[in-house]
mmCIF file with all atom_site columns, C-alpha atoms in Angstrom:
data_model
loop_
_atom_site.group_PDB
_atom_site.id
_atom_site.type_symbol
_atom_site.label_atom_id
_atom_site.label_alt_id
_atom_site.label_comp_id
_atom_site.label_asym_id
_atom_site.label_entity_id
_atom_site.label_seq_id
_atom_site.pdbx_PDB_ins_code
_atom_site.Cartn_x
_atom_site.Cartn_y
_atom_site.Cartn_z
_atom_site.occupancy
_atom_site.B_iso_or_equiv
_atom_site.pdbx_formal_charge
_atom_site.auth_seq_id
_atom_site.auth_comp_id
_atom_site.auth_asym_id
_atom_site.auth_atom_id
_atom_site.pdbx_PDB_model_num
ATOM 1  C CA . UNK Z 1 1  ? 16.267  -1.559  7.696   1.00 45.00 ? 27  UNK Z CA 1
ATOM 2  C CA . UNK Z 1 2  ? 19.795  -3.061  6.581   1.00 47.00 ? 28  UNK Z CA 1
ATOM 3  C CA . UNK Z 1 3  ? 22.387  -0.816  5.644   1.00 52.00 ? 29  UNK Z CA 1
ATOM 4  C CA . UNK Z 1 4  ? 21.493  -0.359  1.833   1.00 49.00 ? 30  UNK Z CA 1
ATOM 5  C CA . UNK Z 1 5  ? 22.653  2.719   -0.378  1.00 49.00 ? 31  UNK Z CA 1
ATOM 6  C CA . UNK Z 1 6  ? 19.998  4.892   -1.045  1.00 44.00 ? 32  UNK Z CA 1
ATOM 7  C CA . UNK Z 1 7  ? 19.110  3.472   -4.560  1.00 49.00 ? 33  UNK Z CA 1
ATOM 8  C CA . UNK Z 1 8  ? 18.130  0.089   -2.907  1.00 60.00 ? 34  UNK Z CA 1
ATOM 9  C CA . UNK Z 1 9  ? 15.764  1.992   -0.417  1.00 65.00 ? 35  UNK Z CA 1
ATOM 10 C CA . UNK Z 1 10 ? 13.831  4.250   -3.377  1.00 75.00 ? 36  UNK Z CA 1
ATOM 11 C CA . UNK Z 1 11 ? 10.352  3.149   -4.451  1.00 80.00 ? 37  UNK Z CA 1
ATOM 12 C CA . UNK Z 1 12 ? 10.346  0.437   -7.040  1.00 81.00 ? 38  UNK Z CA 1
ATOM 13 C CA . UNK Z 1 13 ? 7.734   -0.212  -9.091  1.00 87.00 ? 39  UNK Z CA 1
ATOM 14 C CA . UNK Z 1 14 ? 6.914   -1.798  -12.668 1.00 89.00 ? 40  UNK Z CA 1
ATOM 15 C CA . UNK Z 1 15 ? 5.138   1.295   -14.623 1.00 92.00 ? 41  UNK Z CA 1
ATOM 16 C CA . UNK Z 1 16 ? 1.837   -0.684  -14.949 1.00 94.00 ? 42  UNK Z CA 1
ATOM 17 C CA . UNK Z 1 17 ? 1.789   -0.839  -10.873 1.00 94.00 ? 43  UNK Z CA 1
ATOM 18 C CA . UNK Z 1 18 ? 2.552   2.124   -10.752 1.00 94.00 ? 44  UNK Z CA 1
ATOM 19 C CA . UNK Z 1 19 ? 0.080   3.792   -13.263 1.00 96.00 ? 45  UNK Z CA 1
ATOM 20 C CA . UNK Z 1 20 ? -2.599  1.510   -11.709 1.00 97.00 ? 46  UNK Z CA 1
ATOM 21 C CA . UNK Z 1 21 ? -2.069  2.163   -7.829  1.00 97.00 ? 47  UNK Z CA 1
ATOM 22 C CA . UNK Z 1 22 ? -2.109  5.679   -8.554  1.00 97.00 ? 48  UNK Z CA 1
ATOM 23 C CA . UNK Z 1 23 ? -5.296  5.311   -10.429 1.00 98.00 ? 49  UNK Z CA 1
ATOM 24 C CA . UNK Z 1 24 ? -6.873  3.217   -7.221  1.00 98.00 ? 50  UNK Z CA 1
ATOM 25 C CA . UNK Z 1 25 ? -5.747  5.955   -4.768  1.00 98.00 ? 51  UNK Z CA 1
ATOM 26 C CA . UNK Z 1 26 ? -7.479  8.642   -7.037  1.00 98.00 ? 52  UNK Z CA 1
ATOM 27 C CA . UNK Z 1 27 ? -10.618 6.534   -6.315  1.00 97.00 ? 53  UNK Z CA 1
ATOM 28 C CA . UNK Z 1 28 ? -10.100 6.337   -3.091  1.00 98.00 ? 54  UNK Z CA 1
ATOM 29 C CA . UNK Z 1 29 ? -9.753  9.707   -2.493  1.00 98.00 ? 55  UNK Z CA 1
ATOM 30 C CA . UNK Z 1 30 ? -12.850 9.960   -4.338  1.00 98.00 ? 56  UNK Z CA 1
ATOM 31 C CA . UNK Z 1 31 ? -14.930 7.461   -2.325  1.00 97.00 ? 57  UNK Z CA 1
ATOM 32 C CA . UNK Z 1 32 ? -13.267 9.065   0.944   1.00 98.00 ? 58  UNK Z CA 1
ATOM 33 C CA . UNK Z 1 33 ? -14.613 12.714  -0.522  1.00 98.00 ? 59  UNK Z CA 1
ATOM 34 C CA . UNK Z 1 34 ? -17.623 11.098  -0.772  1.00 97.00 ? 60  UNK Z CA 1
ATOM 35 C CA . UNK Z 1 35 ? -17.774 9.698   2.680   1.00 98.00 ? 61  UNK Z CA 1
ATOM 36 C CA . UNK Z 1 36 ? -17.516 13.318  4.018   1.00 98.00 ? 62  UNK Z CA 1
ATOM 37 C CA . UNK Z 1 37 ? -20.462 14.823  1.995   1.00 97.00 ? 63  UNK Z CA 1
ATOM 38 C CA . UNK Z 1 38 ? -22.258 12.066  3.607   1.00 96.00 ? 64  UNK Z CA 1
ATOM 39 C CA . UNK Z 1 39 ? -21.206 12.425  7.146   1.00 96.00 ? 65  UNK Z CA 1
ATOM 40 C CA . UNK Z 1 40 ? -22.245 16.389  6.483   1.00 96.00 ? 66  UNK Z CA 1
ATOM 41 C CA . UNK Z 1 41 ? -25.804 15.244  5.792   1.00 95.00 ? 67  UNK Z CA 1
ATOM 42 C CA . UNK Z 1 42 ? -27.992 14.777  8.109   1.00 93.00 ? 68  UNK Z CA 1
ATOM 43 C CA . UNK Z 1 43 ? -30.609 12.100  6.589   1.00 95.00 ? 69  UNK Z CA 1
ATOM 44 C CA . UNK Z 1 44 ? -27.633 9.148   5.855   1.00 95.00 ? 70  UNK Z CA 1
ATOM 45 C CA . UNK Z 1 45 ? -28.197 5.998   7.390   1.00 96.00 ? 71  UNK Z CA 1
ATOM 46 C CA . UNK Z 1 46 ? -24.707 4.838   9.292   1.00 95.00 ? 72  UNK Z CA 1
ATOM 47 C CA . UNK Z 1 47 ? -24.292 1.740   7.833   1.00 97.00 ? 73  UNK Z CA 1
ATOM 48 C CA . UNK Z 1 48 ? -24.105 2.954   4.612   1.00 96.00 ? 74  UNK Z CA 1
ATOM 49 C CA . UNK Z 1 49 ? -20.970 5.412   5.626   1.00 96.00 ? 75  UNK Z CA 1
ATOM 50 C CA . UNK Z 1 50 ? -19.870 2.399   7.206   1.00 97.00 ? 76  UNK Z CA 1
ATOM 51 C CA . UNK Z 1 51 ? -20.159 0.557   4.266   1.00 97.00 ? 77  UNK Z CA 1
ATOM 52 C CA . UNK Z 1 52 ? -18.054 2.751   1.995   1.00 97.00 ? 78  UNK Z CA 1
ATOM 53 C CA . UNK Z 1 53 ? -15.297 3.136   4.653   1.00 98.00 ? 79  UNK Z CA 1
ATOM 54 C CA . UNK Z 1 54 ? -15.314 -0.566  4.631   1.00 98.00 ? 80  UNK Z CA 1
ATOM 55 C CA . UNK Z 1 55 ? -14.586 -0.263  0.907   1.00 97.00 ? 81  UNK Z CA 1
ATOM 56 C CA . UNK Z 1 56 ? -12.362 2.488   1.430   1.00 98.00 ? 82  UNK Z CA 1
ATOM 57 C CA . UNK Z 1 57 ? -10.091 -0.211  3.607   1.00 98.00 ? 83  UNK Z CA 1
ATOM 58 C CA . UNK Z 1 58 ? -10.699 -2.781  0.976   1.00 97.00 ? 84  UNK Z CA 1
ATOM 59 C CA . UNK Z 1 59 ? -9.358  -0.570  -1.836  1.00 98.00 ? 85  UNK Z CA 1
ATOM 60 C CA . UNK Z 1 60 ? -6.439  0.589   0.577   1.00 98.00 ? 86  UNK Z CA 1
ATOM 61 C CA . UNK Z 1 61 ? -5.137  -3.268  1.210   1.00 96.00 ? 87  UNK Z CA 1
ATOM 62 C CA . UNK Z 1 62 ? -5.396  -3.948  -2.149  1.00 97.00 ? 88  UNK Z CA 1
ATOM 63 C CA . UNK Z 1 63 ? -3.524  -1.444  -3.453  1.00 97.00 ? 89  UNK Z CA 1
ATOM 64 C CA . UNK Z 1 64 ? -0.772  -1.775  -0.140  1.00 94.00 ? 90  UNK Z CA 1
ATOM 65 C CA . UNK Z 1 65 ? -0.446  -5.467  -1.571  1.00 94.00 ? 91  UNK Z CA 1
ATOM 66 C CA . UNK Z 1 66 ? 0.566   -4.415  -4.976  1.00 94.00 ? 92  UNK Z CA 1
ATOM 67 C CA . UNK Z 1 67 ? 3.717   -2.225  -3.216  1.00 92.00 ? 93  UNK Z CA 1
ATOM 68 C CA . UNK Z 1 68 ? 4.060   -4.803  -1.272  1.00 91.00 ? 94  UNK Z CA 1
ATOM 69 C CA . UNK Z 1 69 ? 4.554   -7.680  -4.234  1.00 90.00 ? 95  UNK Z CA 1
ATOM 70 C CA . UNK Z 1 70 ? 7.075   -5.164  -6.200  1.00 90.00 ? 96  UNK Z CA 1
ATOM 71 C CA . UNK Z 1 71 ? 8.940   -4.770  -2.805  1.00 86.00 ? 97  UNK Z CA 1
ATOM 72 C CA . UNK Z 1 72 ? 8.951   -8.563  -2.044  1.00 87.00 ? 98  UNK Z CA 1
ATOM 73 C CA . UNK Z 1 73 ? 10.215  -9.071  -5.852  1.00 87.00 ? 99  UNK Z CA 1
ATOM 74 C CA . UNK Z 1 74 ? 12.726  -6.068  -5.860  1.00 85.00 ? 100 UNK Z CA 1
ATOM 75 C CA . UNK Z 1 75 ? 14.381  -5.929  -2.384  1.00 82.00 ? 101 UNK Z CA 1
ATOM 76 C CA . UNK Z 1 76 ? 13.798  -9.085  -0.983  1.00 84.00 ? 102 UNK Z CA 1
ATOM 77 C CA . UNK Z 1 77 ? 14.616  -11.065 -3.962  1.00 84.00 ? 103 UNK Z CA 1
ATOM 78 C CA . UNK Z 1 78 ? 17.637  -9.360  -4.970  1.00 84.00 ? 104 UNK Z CA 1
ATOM 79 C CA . UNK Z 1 79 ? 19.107  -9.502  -1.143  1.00 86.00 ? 105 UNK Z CA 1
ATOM 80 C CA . UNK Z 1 80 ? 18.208  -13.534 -1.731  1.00 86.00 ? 106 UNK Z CA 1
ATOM 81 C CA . UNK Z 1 81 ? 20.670  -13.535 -4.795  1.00 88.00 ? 107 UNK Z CA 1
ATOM 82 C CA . UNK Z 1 82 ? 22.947  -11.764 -3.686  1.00 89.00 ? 108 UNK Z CA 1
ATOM 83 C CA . UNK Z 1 83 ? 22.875  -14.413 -0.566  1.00 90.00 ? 109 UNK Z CA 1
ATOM 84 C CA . UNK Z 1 84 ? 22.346  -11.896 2.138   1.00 88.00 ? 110 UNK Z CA 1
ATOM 85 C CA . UNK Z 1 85 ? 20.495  -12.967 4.633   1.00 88.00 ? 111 UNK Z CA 1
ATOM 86 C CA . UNK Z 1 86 ? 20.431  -10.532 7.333   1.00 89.00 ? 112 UNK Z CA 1
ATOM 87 C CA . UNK Z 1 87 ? 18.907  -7.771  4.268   1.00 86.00 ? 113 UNK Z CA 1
ATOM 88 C CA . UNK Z 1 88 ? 16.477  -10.326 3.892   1.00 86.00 ? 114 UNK Z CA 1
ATOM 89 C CA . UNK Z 1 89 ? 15.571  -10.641 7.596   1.00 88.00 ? 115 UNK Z CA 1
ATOM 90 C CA . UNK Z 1 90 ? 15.548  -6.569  8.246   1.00 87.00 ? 116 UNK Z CA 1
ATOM 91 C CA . UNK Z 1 91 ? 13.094  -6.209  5.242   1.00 85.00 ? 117 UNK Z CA 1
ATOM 92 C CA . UNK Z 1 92 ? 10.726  -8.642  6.412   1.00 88.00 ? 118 UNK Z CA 1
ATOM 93 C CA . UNK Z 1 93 ? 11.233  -6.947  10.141  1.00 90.00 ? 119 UNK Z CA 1
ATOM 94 C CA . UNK Z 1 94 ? 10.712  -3.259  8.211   1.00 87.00 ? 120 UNK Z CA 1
ATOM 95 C CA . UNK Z 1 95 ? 7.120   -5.171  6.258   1.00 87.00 ? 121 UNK Z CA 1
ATOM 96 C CA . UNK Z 1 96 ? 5.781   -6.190  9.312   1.00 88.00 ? 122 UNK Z CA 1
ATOM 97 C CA . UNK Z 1 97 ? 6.110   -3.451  11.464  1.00 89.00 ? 123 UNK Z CA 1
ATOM 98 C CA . UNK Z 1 98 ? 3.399   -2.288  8.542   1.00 84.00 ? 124 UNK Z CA 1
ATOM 99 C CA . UNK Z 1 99 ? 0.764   -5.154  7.816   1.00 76.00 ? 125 UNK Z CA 1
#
């Protein structure tokens, strides 16, 4: 990453992003809780713990994409006003080592 203070690095996210990605991963860990049990059991069919770790990855993307949006609008925009270029560059680098 560029060389930002250690404010710019810090997790930024609006309070309704927040509230509501930490309400997704709740379910996820739910549904992944669930997946266990099922891969304890000895009568479930495969495809259907297939099926909710495919939902499991669903919910996980979708809830990556909301950080991701806040980070795009905090970091990346802000280096864009302030006209820096090569902060712009190393965050987009530092995203897609990720996605």
């Amino acid at each position: 990453m560029a060389d930002l203070d250690p404010q710019e690095t810090r997790l930024v996210l609006d309070p309704a992003v927040r509230d509501d990605a930490r309400s997704r991963l709740r379910s996820i860990r739910g549904h992944v809780e669930g997946i266990l049990r099922m891969l304890e059991r000895d009568d479930v069919y495969c495809v259907d713990a297939l099926k909710q770790i495919k939902a499991v990855n669903g919910a996980l993307a979708k809830t990556g994409d909301m950080i991701l949006r806040c980070h795009l609008k905090h970091h990346v925009v802000t280096a864009h006003e302030r006209g820096d270029d090569e902060a712009i560059v190393a965050e987009l680098m530092d995203i897609l080592k990720y996605r």
